[in-house]
Coordinates of N, CA and C in Angstrom, one line a residue:
X1 N 22.9 16.6 12.6 CA 23.2 16.6 11.2 C 23.8 15.2 10.9
X2 N 23.4 14.7 9.7 CA 23.9 13.4 9.3 C 25.4 13.6 8.9
X3 N 26.2 12.5 9.1 CA 27.6 12.6 8.7 C 27.8 12.1 7.3
X4 N 29.1 12.3 6.9 CA 29.4 11.9 5.5 C 29.3 10.3 5.4
X5 N 29.6 9.7 6.5 CA 29.4 8.2 6.5 C 28.0 7.8 6.4
X6 N 27.1 8.6 7.0 CA 25.6 8.3 6.8 C 25.2 8.5 5.4
X7 N 25.7 9.5 4.7 CA 25.4 9.8 3.3 C 26.0 8.7 2.4
X8 N 27.1 8.2 2.8 CA 27.7 7.1 2.0 C 26.9 5.8 2.1
X9 N 26.4 5.5 3.3 CA 25.5 4.4 3.5 C 24.3 4.5 2.7
X10 N 23.7 5.7 2.7 CA 22.5 5.9 1.9 C 22.7 5.7 0.4
X11 N 23.8 6.3 -0.1 CA 24.2 6.1 -1.5 C 24.4 4.7 -1.9
X12 N 25.1 4.0 -0.9 CA 25.3 2.5 -1.2 C 24.0 1.8 -1.2
X13 N 23.1 2.1 -0.3 CA 21.7 1.5 -0.4 C 21.0 1.8 -1.7
X14 N 21.1 3.0 -2.1 CA 20.4 3.4 -3.4 C 21.0 2.6 -4.6
X15 N 22.3 2.5 -4.6 CA 23.0 1.8 -5.7 C 22.6 0.3 -5.7
X16 N 22.6 -0.3 -4.5 CA 22.2 -1.7 -4.4 C 20.7 -1.9 -4.8
X17 N 19.9 -0.9 -4.4 CA 18.4 -1.0 -4.7 C 18.2 -1.0 -6.2
X18 N 18.9 -0.1 -6.9 CA 18.8 0.0 -8.4 C 19.2 -1.3 -9.0
X19 N 20.3 -1.8 -8.6 CA 20.9 -3.1 -9.2 C 20.0 -4.3 -9.0
X20 N 19.6 -4.5 -7.7 CA 18.8 -5.6 -7.4 C 17.4 -5.5 -8.0
X21 N 16.8 -4.3 -8.0 CA 15.5 -4.0 -8.5 C 15.5 -4.3 -10.0
X22 N 16.5 -3.9 -10.7 CA 16.6 -4.2 -12.2 C 16.7 -5.7 -12.4
X23 N 17.5 -6.3 -11.6 CA 17.7 -7.8 -11.8 C 16.3 -8.5 -11.5
X24 N 15.7 -8.1 -10.4 CA 14.4 -8.7 -10.0 C 13.3 -8.5 -11.1
X25 N 13.2 -7.3 -11.6 CA 12.2 -7.0 -12.7 C 12.5 -7.8 -13.9
X26 N 13.7 -8.0 -14.3 CA 14.1 -8.7 -15.5 C 13.8 -10.2 -15.3
X27 N 13.9 -10.7 -14.1 CA 13.8 -12.1 -13.9 C 12.4 -12.5 -13.2
X28 N 11.5 -11.6 -13.2 CA 10.2 -12.0 -12.6 C 10.1 -12.1 -11.1
X29 N 11.1 -11.6 -10.4 CA 11.2 -11.7 -9.0 C 10.7 -10.5 -8.3
X30 N 10.4 -9.4 -9.1 CA 9.7 -8.2 -8.6 C 8.7 -7.8 -9.7
X31 N 7.5 -7.5 -9.3 CA 6.5 -7.1 -10.3 C 5.5 -6.2 -9.6
X32 N 4.8 -5.3 -10.4 CA 3.8 -4.5 -9.9 C 2.5 -5.3 -9.6
X33 N 1.7 -4.9 -8.7 CA 0.6 -5.7 -8.3 C -0.4 -5.9 -9.4
X34 N -0.5 -5.0 -10.3 CA -1.5 -5.1 -11.4 C -1.2 -6.2 -12.4
X35 N 0.1 -6.7 -12.3 CA 0.4 -7.8 -13.2 C -0.2 -9.1 -12.9
X36 N -0.7 -9.2 -11.6 CA -1.4 -10.5 -11.2 C -2.9 -10.2 -11.3
X37 N -3.5 -10.6 -12.4 CA -4.9 -10.4 -12.6 C -5.8 -11.1 -11.6
X38 N -5.4 -12.3 -11.2 CA -6.2 -13.0 -10.2 C -6.3 -12.3 -8.9
X39 N -5.1 -11.8 -8.5 CA -5.0 -11.0 -7.2 C -5.9 -9.7 -7.3
X40 N -5.8 -9.0 -8.5 CA -6.5 -7.8 -8.7 C -8.0 -8.1 -8.7
X41 N -8.4 -9.2 -9.3 CA -9.9 -9.5 -9.4 C -10.4 -9.7 -8.0
X42 N -9.7 -10.4 -7.1 CA -10.2 -10.6 -5.7 C -10.3 -9.2 -5.0
X43 N -9.4 -8.3 -5.2 CA -9.5 -7.0 -4.6 C -10.7 -6.2 -5.0
X44 N -11.2 -6.5 -6.2 CA -12.3 -5.7 -6.8 C -13.6 -6.0 -6.0
X45 N -13.6 -7.1 -5.2 CA -14.8 -7.4 -4.5 C -14.9 -6.8 -3.1
X46 N -13.9 -5.9 -2.8 CA -13.9 -5.3 -1.4 C -13.7 -3.8 -1.5
X47 N -14.3 -3.1 -0.6 CA -14.1 -1.6 -0.6 C -13.8 -1.2 0.8
X48 N -13.2 -0.1 0.9 CA -12.8 0.5 2.2 C -13.2 2.0 2.2
X49 N -14.1 2.4 3.0 CA -14.6 3.8 2.9 C -15.2 4.2 1.6
X50 N -15.7 3.2 0.9 CA -16.4 3.4 -0.4 C -15.5 3.2 -1.6
X51 N -14.2 3.2 -1.4 CA -13.2 3.0 -2.5 C -12.8 1.5 -2.7
X52 N -12.9 1.0 -3.9 CA -12.5 -0.3 -4.2 C -11.0 -0.5 -3.9
X53 N -10.6 -1.7 -3.3 CA -9.3 -1.9 -2.8 C -8.3 -2.0 -4.0
X54 N -8.8 -2.5 -5.2 CA -7.9 -2.5 -6.3 C -7.5 -1.1 -6.8
X55 N -8.3 -0.1 -6.5 CA -8.0 1.3 -6.9 C -7.1 1.8 -5.8
X56 N -7.4 1.7 -4.6 CA -6.7 2.3 -3.5 C -5.3 1.9 -3.4
X57 N -5.0 0.6 -3.6 CA -3.7 0.0 -3.5 C -2.8 0.4 -4.7
X58 N -3.3 0.9 -5.7 CA -2.5 1.3 -6.9 C -2.1 2.8 -6.8
X59 N -2.8 3.5 -5.8 CA -2.6 5.0 -5.7 C -1.4 5.3 -4.7
X60 N -0.3 5.8 -5.2 CA 0.9 6.0 -4.4 C 0.6 6.9 -3.2
X61 N -0.1 8.0 -3.5 CA -0.4 9.0 -2.4 C -1.3 8.5 -1.3
X62 N -2.1 7.4 -1.6 CA -3.0 6.8 -0.7 C -2.3 5.7 0.1
X63 N -1.1 5.2 -0.3 CA -0.5 4.1 0.3 C 0.9 4.4 0.9
X64 N 1.7 5.1 0.2 CA 3.1 5.4 0.7 C 3.0 6.3 1.9
X65 N 3.6 5.8 3.0 CA 3.6 6.5 4.3 C 2.5 6.0 5.2
X66 N 1.6 5.1 4.7 CA 0.5 4.6 5.5 C 0.5 3.1 5.7
X67 N 1.7 2.6 5.8 CA 1.9 1.1 5.8 C 1.1 0.4 6.9
X68 N 1.0 1.0 8.1 CA 0.3 0.3 9.1 C -1.2 0.1 8.8
X69 N -1.8 1.1 8.1 CA -3.2 1.0 7.7 C -3.4 0.2 6.4
X70 N -2.5 0.4 5.5 CA -2.8 -0.2 4.1 C -2.3 -1.6 3.9
X71 N -1.3 -2.1 4.7 CA -0.7 -3.4 4.4 C -1.8 -4.5 4.5
X72 N -2.7 -4.4 5.5 CA -3.7 -5.4 5.6 C -4.6 -5.6 4.4
X73 N -4.7 -4.5 3.6 CA -5.6 -4.6 2.5 C -5.2 -5.6 1.4
X74 N -3.9 -5.8 1.4 CA -3.4 -6.8 0.4 C -3.9 -8.2 0.7
X75 N -4.2 -8.5 1.9 CA -4.6 -9.9 2.3 C -5.9 -10.3 1.6
X76 N -6.7 -9.3 1.2 CA -8.0 -9.6 0.6 C -7.8 -10.2 -0.8
X77 N -6.6 -10.1 -1.3 CA -6.3 -10.6 -2.7 C -5.5 -11.9 -2.6
X78 N -5.3 -12.5 -1.4 CA -4.5 -13.7 -1.3 C -5.2 -15.0 -1.5
X79 N -6.5 -15.0 -1.5 CA -7.3 -16.2 -1.7 C -7.1 -17.1 -0.5
X80 N -6.8 -18.4 -0.7 CA -6.6 -19.4 0.4 C -5.1 -19.5 0.8
X81 N -4.2 -18.8 0.2 CA -2.8 -18.8 0.6 C -2.6 -18.4 2.0
X82 N -1.6 -19.0 2.6 CA -1.2 -18.6 4.0 C -0.4 -17.2 3.9
X83 N -0.5 -16.4 5.0 CA 0.2 -15.2 5.0 C 0.4 -14.7 6.4
X84 N 1.2 -13.7 6.6 CA 1.3 -13.1 7.9 C 1.6 -11.6 7.7
X85 N 1.3 -10.8 8.7 CA 1.6 -9.4 8.7 C 3.0 -9.2 9.4
X86 N 3.9 -8.4 8.8 CA 5.2 -8.3 9.3 C 5.5 -6.8 9.7
X87 N 6.1 -6.6 10.9 CA 6.6 -5.3 11.3 C 8.1 -5.4 11.4
X88 N 8.8 -4.6 10.7 CA 10.3 -4.7 10.7 C 10.9 -3.3 10.4
X89 N 12.1 -3.1 10.9 CA 12.8 -2.0 10.4 C 13.5 -2.3 9.1
X90 N 13.6 -1.4 8.2 CA 14.2 -1.6 6.9 C 15.1 -0.5 6.5
X91 N 16.1 -0.8 5.7 CA 17.1 0.1 5.3 C 16.6 1.4 4.6
X92 N 15.5 1.2 3.8 CA 15.0 2.3 3.0 C 14.4 3.4 3.9
X93 N 14.1 3.1 5.1 CA 13.7 4.1 6.1 C 14.8 4.6 7.0
X94 N 15.4 3.6 7.6 CA 16.4 4.0 8.7 C 17.7 4.6 8.1
X95 N 18.0 4.4 6.8 CA 19.2 5.0 6.3 C 18.9 6.3 5.5
X96 N 17.6 6.6 5.4 CA 17.3 7.8 4.6 C 17.7 9.1 5.4
X97 N 18.5 9.9 4.8 CA 19.1 11.0 5.5 C 18.2 12.0 6.2
X98 N 17.0 12.3 5.6 CA 16.1 13.3 6.2 C 15.4 12.7 7.4
X99 N 15.1 11.4 7.4 CA 14.5 10.7 8.5 C 15.6 10.5 9.6
X100 N 16.8 10.2 9.2 CA 17.9 10.0 10.2 C 18.2 11.4 10.9
X101 N 18.2 12.5 10.2 CA 18.4 13.8 10.8 C 17.3 14.1 11.8
X102 N 16.1 13.9 11.4 CA 15.0 14.1 12.3 C 15.1 13.3 13.6
X103 N 15.5 12.0 13.4 CA 15.6 11.2 14.6 C 16.7 11.6 15.5
X104 N 17.8 12.1 14.9 CA 19.0 12.5 15.7 C 18.6 13.8 16.5
X105 N 17.6 14.5 16.0 CA 17.2 15.8 16.7 C 16.4 15.5 18.0
X106 N 15.9 14.3 18.2 CA 15.1 13.9 19.3 C 16.0 13.8 20.6
X107 N 15.4 14.0 21.7 CA 16.1 13.8 23.0 C 16.2 12.3 23.2
X108 N 17.1 11.8 24.1 CA 17.2 10.4 24.4 C 15.9 9.8 24.9
X109 N 15.1 10.6 25.7 CA 13.8 10.2 26.2 C 12.8 10.0 25.0
X110 N 12.9 10.9 24.1 CA 12.0 10.9 22.9 C 12.3 9.6 22.1
X111 N 13.6 9.4 21.9 CA 14.0 8.2 21.1 C 13.5 6.9 21.6
X112 N 13.3 6.8 22.9 CA 12.7 5.6 23.5 C 11.3 5.2 23.0
X113 N 10.6 6.3 22.6 CA 9.2 6.1 22.1 C 9.1 6.1 20.6
X114 N 10.2 6.0 19.9 CA 10.1 6.1 18.5 C 10.6 4.7 17.9
X115 N 9.8 4.1 17.1 CA 10.2 2.9 16.4 C 10.9 3.3 15.1
X116 N 12.2 3.7 15.2 CA 12.9 4.3 14.0 C 13.1 3.2 13.0
X117 N 12.8 3.6 11.8 CA 13.0 2.7 10.6 C 11.9 1.6 10.5
X118 N 10.8 1.7 11.3 CA 9.8 0.7 11.3 C 8.9 0.7 10.1
X119 N 8.5 -0.5 9.6 CA 7.7 -0.6 8.4 C 6.8 -1.8 8.6
X120 N 5.7 -1.8 7.8 CA 4.7 -2.9 7.9 C 4.4 -3.4 6.5
X121 N 4.5 -4.7 6.3 CA 4.1 -5.2 5.0 C 3.6 -6.6 5.2
X122 N 3.1 -7.2 4.1 CA 2.5 -8.6 4.1 C 3.4 -9.6 3.5
X123 N 3.5 -10.8 4.1 CA 4.3 -11.9 3.6 C 3.3 -13.0 3.2
X124 N 3.3 -13.4 1.9 CA 2.4 -14.4 1.4 C 3.2 -15.6 1.0
X125 N 2.6 -16.8 1.4 CA 3.2 -18.1 1.0 C 2.3 -18.7 -0.1
X126 N 2.9 -18.8 -1.3 CA 2.1 -19.4 -2.4 C 2.1 -21.0 -2.3
X127 N 1.2 -21.6 -3.2 CA 1.1 -23.0 -3.1 C 2.4 -23.7 -3.4
X128 N 3.3 -23.1 -4.2 CA 4.5 -23.8 -4.5 C 5.6 -23.6 -3.4
X129 N 5.2 -22.9 -2.3 CA 6.1 -22.8 -1.2 C 6.9 -21.5 -1.3
X130 N 6.9 -20.8 -2.4 CA 7.7 -19.5 -2.4 C 7.0 -18.5 -1.6
X131 N 7.8 -17.6 -1.0 CA 7.3 -16.5 -0.2 C 7.5 -15.2 -0.8
X132 N 6.5 -14.3 -0.8 CA 6.5 -13.1 -1.5 C 6.1 -11.9 -0.6
X133 N 6.8 -10.8 -0.7 CA 6.5 -9.6 0.1 C 5.7 -8.6 -0.7
X134 N 4.6 -8.2 -0.1 CA 3.7 -7.2 -0.7 C 3.9 -5.9 0.1
X135 N 4.6 -5.0 -0.5 CA 5.0 -3.7 0.2 C 4.0 -2.6 -0.2
X136 N 3.3 -2.0 0.7 CA 2.4 -0.9 0.3 C 3.0 0.4 -0.1
X137 N 4.3 0.6 0.1 CA 4.9 1.9 -0.2 C 4.8 2.2 -1.6
X138 N 5.0 1.2 -2.5 CA 5.0 1.5 -4.0 C 4.2 0.6 -4.8
X139 N 3.5 -0.4 -4.1 CA 2.7 -1.3 -4.9 C 3.4 -2.3 -5.7
X140 N 4.6 -2.8 -5.2 CA 5.3 -3.9 -5.9 C 5.4 -5.1 -5.0
X141 N 5.5 -6.2 -5.7 CA 5.6 -7.5 -5.0 C 7.1 -8.0 -5.2
X142 N 7.7 -8.6 -4.2 CA 9.1 -9.0 -4.2 C 9.2 -10.4 -3.7
X143 N 9.9 -11.3 -4.4 CA 10.2 -12.6 -3.8 C 11.0 -12.3 -2.5
X144 N 10.8 -13.0 -1.4 CA 11.3 -12.7 -0.1 C 12.8 -12.5 -0.1
X145 N 13.5 -13.4 -0.8 CA 15.0 -13.3 -0.7 C 15.5 -12.0 -1.4
X146 N 14.8 -11.6 -2.5 CA 15.1 -10.4 -3.2 C 14.9 -9.1 -2.3
X147 N 13.7 -9.1 -1.7 CA 13.4 -8.0 -0.8 C 14.4 -7.9 0.3
X148 N 14.9 -9.0 0.9 CA 15.8 -9.0 1.9 C 17.2 -8.5 1.5
X149 N 17.5 -8.8 0.2 CA 18.8 -8.2 -0.4 C 18.7 -6.7 -0.4
X150 N 17.5 -6.2 -0.6 CA 17.4 -4.7 -0.7 C 17.3 -4.0 0.6
X151 N 16.4 -4.6 1.5 CA 16.0 -3.8 2.7 C 16.6 -4.4 4.0
X152 N 17.1 -5.6 4.0 CA 17.7 -6.2 5.2 C 16.7 -6.0 6.4
X153 N 15.5 -6.5 6.3 CA 14.5 -6.2 7.4 C 15.0 -6.9 8.7
X154 N 14.7 -6.2 9.8 CA 14.9 -6.7 11.2 C 13.6 -6.8 11.8
X155 N 13.1 -8.0 11.9 CA 11.7 -8.2 12.4 C 11.5 -7.8 13.8
X156 N 10.4 -7.0 14.0 CA 10.0 -6.6 15.4 C 8.8 -7.5 15.9
X157 N 7.9 -7.7 15.0 CA 6.6 -8.5 15.3 C 6.0 -9.1 14.1
X158 N 5.3 -10.2 14.2 CA 4.6 -10.8 13.1 C 3.2 -11.1 13.6
X159 N 2.2 -11.0 12.7 CA 0.8 -11.4 13.1 C 0.3 -12.5 12.1
X160 N -0.2 -13.5 12.6 CA -0.6 -14.7 11.8 C -1.8 -14.4 11.0
X161 N -2.0 -15.2 10.0 CA -3.2 -15.1 9.2 C -4.5 -15.1 10.0
X162 N -4.5 -16.1 10.9 CA -5.7 -16.2 11.8 C -6.0 -14.9 12.6
X163 N -5.0 -14.3 13.1 CA -5.2 -13.1 13.9 C -5.5 -11.9 13.0
X164 N -4.9 -11.9 11.8 CA -5.3 -10.8 10.9 C -6.7 -10.9 10.5
X165 N -7.2 -12.0 10.2 CA -8.6 -12.2 9.7 C -9.6 -11.9 10.9
X166 N -9.2 -12.2 12.1 CA -10.1 -11.9 13.2 C -10.0 -10.5 13.8
X167 N -9.1 -9.7 13.2 CA -8.9 -8.4 13.7 C -10.0 -7.5 13.4
X168 N -10.2 -6.4 14.1 CA -11.3 -5.4 13.9 C -11.1 -4.8 12.5
X169 N -9.9 -4.5 12.1 CA -9.6 -3.9 10.8 C -10.2 -4.7 9.6
X170 N -9.8 -6.0 9.7 CA -10.2 -6.9 8.6 C -11.7 -7.1 8.6
X171 N -12.3 -7.3 9.8 CA -13.7 -7.6 9.9 C -14.5 -6.3 9.5
X172 N -14.0 -5.1 9.8 CA -14.7 -3.9 9.4 C -14.8 -3.7 7.9
X173 N -13.8 -4.2 7.2 CA -13.9 -4.1 5.7 C -15.0 -5.1 5.2
X174 N -15.0 -6.3 5.8 CA -16.0 -7.3 5.4 C -17.4 -6.8 5.7
X175 N -17.6 -6.0 6.7 CA -18.9 -5.5 7.1 C -19.3 -4.3 6.3
X176 N -18.4 -3.7 5.5 CA -18.8 -2.4 4.9 C -20.0 -2.6 4.0
X177 N -20.9 -1.6 4.1 CA -22.1 -1.6 3.3 C -21.9 -0.6 2.2
X178 N -21.7 -1.2 1.0 CA -21.3 -0.4 -0.2 C -22.5 0.5 -0.6
X179 N -23.7 0.1 -0.3 CA -24.9 0.9 -0.7 C -24.9 2.2 0.1
X180 N -24.2 2.2 1.2 CA -24.1 3.4 2.0 C -22.8 4.2 1.8
X181 N -21.7 3.4 1.8 CA -20.4 4.1 1.7 C -20.0 4.6 0.3
X182 N -20.8 4.1 -0.7 CA -20.5 4.5 -2.1 C -20.6 6.0 -2.3
X183 N -21.4 6.7 -1.5 CA -21.6 8.1 -1.6 C -20.4 9.0 -1.3
X184 N -19.4 8.3 -0.6 CA -18.2 9.0 -0.4 C -17.4 9.3 -1.7
X185 N -17.8 8.5 -2.7 CA -17.1 8.7 -4.0 C -17.3 10.0 -4.6
X186 N -18.4 10.7 -4.3 CA -18.6 12.0 -4.8 C -17.5 13.0 -4.4
X187 N -16.8 12.7 -3.3 CA -15.7 13.5 -2.9 C -14.3 12.8 -3.2
X188 N -14.3 11.5 -3.2 CA -13.1 10.7 -3.3 C -12.6 10.7 -4.8
X189 N -13.5 10.4 -5.7 CA -13.1 10.2 -7.1 C -12.3 11.4 -7.7
X190 N -12.8 12.6 -7.5 CA -12.0 13.8 -8.0 C -10.6 13.9 -7.4
X191 N -10.4 13.4 -6.2 CA -9.1 13.4 -5.6 C -8.2 12.4 -6.3
X192 N -8.7 11.2 -6.6 CA -7.9 10.2 -7.3 C -7.6 10.6 -8.7
X193 N -8.6 11.3 -9.4 CA -8.4 11.7 -10.7 C -7.3 12.8 -10.8
X194 N -7.3 13.7 -9.7 CA -6.2 14.7 -9.6 C -4.9 14.1 -9.4
X195 N -4.8 13.0 -8.6 CA -3.5 12.3 -8.4 C -3.0 11.6 -9.6
X196 N -3.9 11.3 -10.6 CA -3.4 10.7 -11.8 C -2.6 11.7 -12.6
X197 N -2.9 13.0 -12.4 CA -2.1 14.0 -13.1 C -0.8 14.4 -12.4
X198 N -0.9 14.4 -11.1 CA 0.4 14.7 -10.3 C 0.5 13.7 -9.2
X199 N 1.8 13.4 -8.9 CA 2.0 12.5 -7.7 C 1.8 11.1 -7.9
X200 N 1.8 10.5 -9.1 CA 1.6 9.1 -9.3 C 2.8 8.6 -10.1
X201 N 3.9 8.2 -9.4 CA 5.1 7.8 -10.1 C 5.0 6.4 -10.8
X202 N 4.2 5.5 -10.2 CA 4.0 4.1 -10.7 C 2.6 3.9 -11.0
X203 N 2.3 2.8 -11.8 CA 0.9 2.3 -11.9 C -0.1 3.3 -12.5
X204 N 0.4 4.3 -13.2 CA -0.5 5.3 -13.7 C -1.6 4.8 -14.6
X205 N -1.3 4.0 -15.6 CA -2.2 3.5 -16.5 C -3.1 2.5 -15.8
X206 N -2.5 1.7 -15.0 CA -3.3 0.6 -14.3 C -4.3 1.3 -13.3
X207 N -3.9 2.4 -12.7 CA -4.8 3.1 -11.8 C -6.0 3.7 -12.5
X208 N -5.7 4.3 -13.7 CA -6.8 4.9 -14.5 C -7.8 3.8 -14.9
X209 N -7.3 2.7 -15.4 CA -8.1 1.6 -15.8 C -9.0 1.1 -14.6
X210 N -8.4 0.9 -13.5 CA -9.2 0.4 -12.3 C -10.2 1.4 -11.9
X211 N -9.8 2.7 -11.9 CA -10.8 3.7 -11.5 C -11.9 3.8 -12.4
X212 N -11.6 3.8 -13.7 CA -12.7 3.9 -14.7 C -13.6 2.7 -14.6
X213 N -13.1 1.5 -14.4 CA -13.9 0.3 -14.3 C -14.8 0.4 -13.1
X214 N -14.3 0.9 -12.0 CA -15.1 1.0 -10.8 C -16.2 2.0 -10.9
X215 N -15.8 3.2 -11.5 CA -16.8 4.2 -11.8 C -18.0 3.7 -12.6
X216 N -17.6 2.9 -13.6 CA -18.7 2.3 -14.5 C -19.5 1.3 -13.8
X217 N -18.9 0.4 -13.0 CA -19.7 -0.6 -12.3 C -20.5 -0.1 -11.1
X218 N -20.0 1.0 -10.5 CA -20.7 1.5 -9.4 C -21.8 2.6 -9.8
X219 N -21.8 2.9 -11.1 CA -22.7 3.9 -11.6 C -22.4 5.3 -11.0
X220 N -21.1 5.7 -11.1 CA -20.6 6.9 -10.5 C -21.4 8.1 -10.9
X221 N -21.7 8.3 -12.1 CA -22.4 9.5 -12.6 C -23.8 9.6 -11.9
X222 N -24.4 8.5 -11.7 CA -25.7 8.6 -10.9 C -25.5 9.1 -9.5
X223 N -24.4 8.6 -8.9 CA -24.1 9.0 -7.5 C -23.9 10.5 -7.5
X224 N -23.1 11.0 -8.5 CA -22.8 12.5 -8.6 C -24.1 13.3 -8.7
X225 N -25.0 12.8 -9.6 CA -26.3 13.4 -9.8 C -27.1 13.5 -8.5
X226 N -27.2 12.4 -7.8 CA -27.9 12.3 -6.6 C -27.4 13.3 -5.5
X227 N -26.1 13.3 -5.4 CA -25.5 14.2 -4.4 C -25.6 15.7 -4.8
X228 N -25.6 16.0 -6.1 CA -25.8 17.4 -6.5 C -27.2 17.8 -6.2
X229 N -28.2 16.9 -6.4 CA -29.6 17.2 -6.2 C -29.8 17.5 -4.7
X230 N -29.1 16.7 -3.8 CA -29.2 16.9 -2.4 C -28.7 18.3 -2.0
X231 N -27.6 18.6 -2.7 CA -27.0 19.9 -2.3 C -27.8 21.1 -2.8
X232 N -28.5 20.9 -3.9 CA -29.4 21.9 -4.5 C -30.6 22.1 -3.5
X233 N -31.1 21.0 -2.9 CA -32.2 21.1 -2.0 C -31.9 21.9 -0.8
X234 N -30.7 21.9 -0.3 CA -30.3 22.6 0.9 C -29.6 24.0 0.6
X235 N -29.6 24.3 -0.7 CA -29.1 25.6 -1.1 C -27.6 25.7 -1.3
X236 N -26.9 24.6 -1.4 CA -25.4 24.6 -1.6 C -25.0 24.7 -3.0
X237 N -26.0 24.4 -3.9 CA -25.8 24.5 -5.4 C -26.9 25.2 -6.0
X238 N -26.7 26.0 -7.0 CA -27.7 26.8 -7.7 C -28.5 25.8 -8.6

């Protein structure tokens, strides 16, 4: 069970988060990814499993909790800028009472195999030398010093731009054949549309715009018609 001191630390974190976040938003030091149109336009040229990256990264239920998989997707929007992938423990995870209570329930042997508080995000260096954090949990961008004021990251490992680009994950996205993978949208799009109704705390309007744009450009209705015809031929639809 977490102690009163643990609760106090979490409440202090939340108070600091609100204060720094408000300051950052007002001063352009924190912004949602959709505010950078150049970044979003680059993402529109890539898909993963049939879904356009600009749509996927705006959907909270598809990103929050999947930082190890999703963080690399941001790099497709960085253009020629330098960047690195960062693994670090952050306050938003290690101070969270339900996570802490679960960790405390582990045996000492189990704790050795748990990277408690670990998170993964991208760090981008712009042409002007400023460094920005792209955090997949909620789809916001933070100037590095502001992010550090909130999360106090303790770095575990970093991966260079060169190693990210040469990784299987990155190359797999480059090799995706959209003419084949687009048929997954028959199942995926209804899920995203349902998540627009529930479970989308941020980026709701931006997500709807990106999804509608993608459906139009990929000719989604034609894909649905083709898939329904296939199902009719094998007796799955009347």
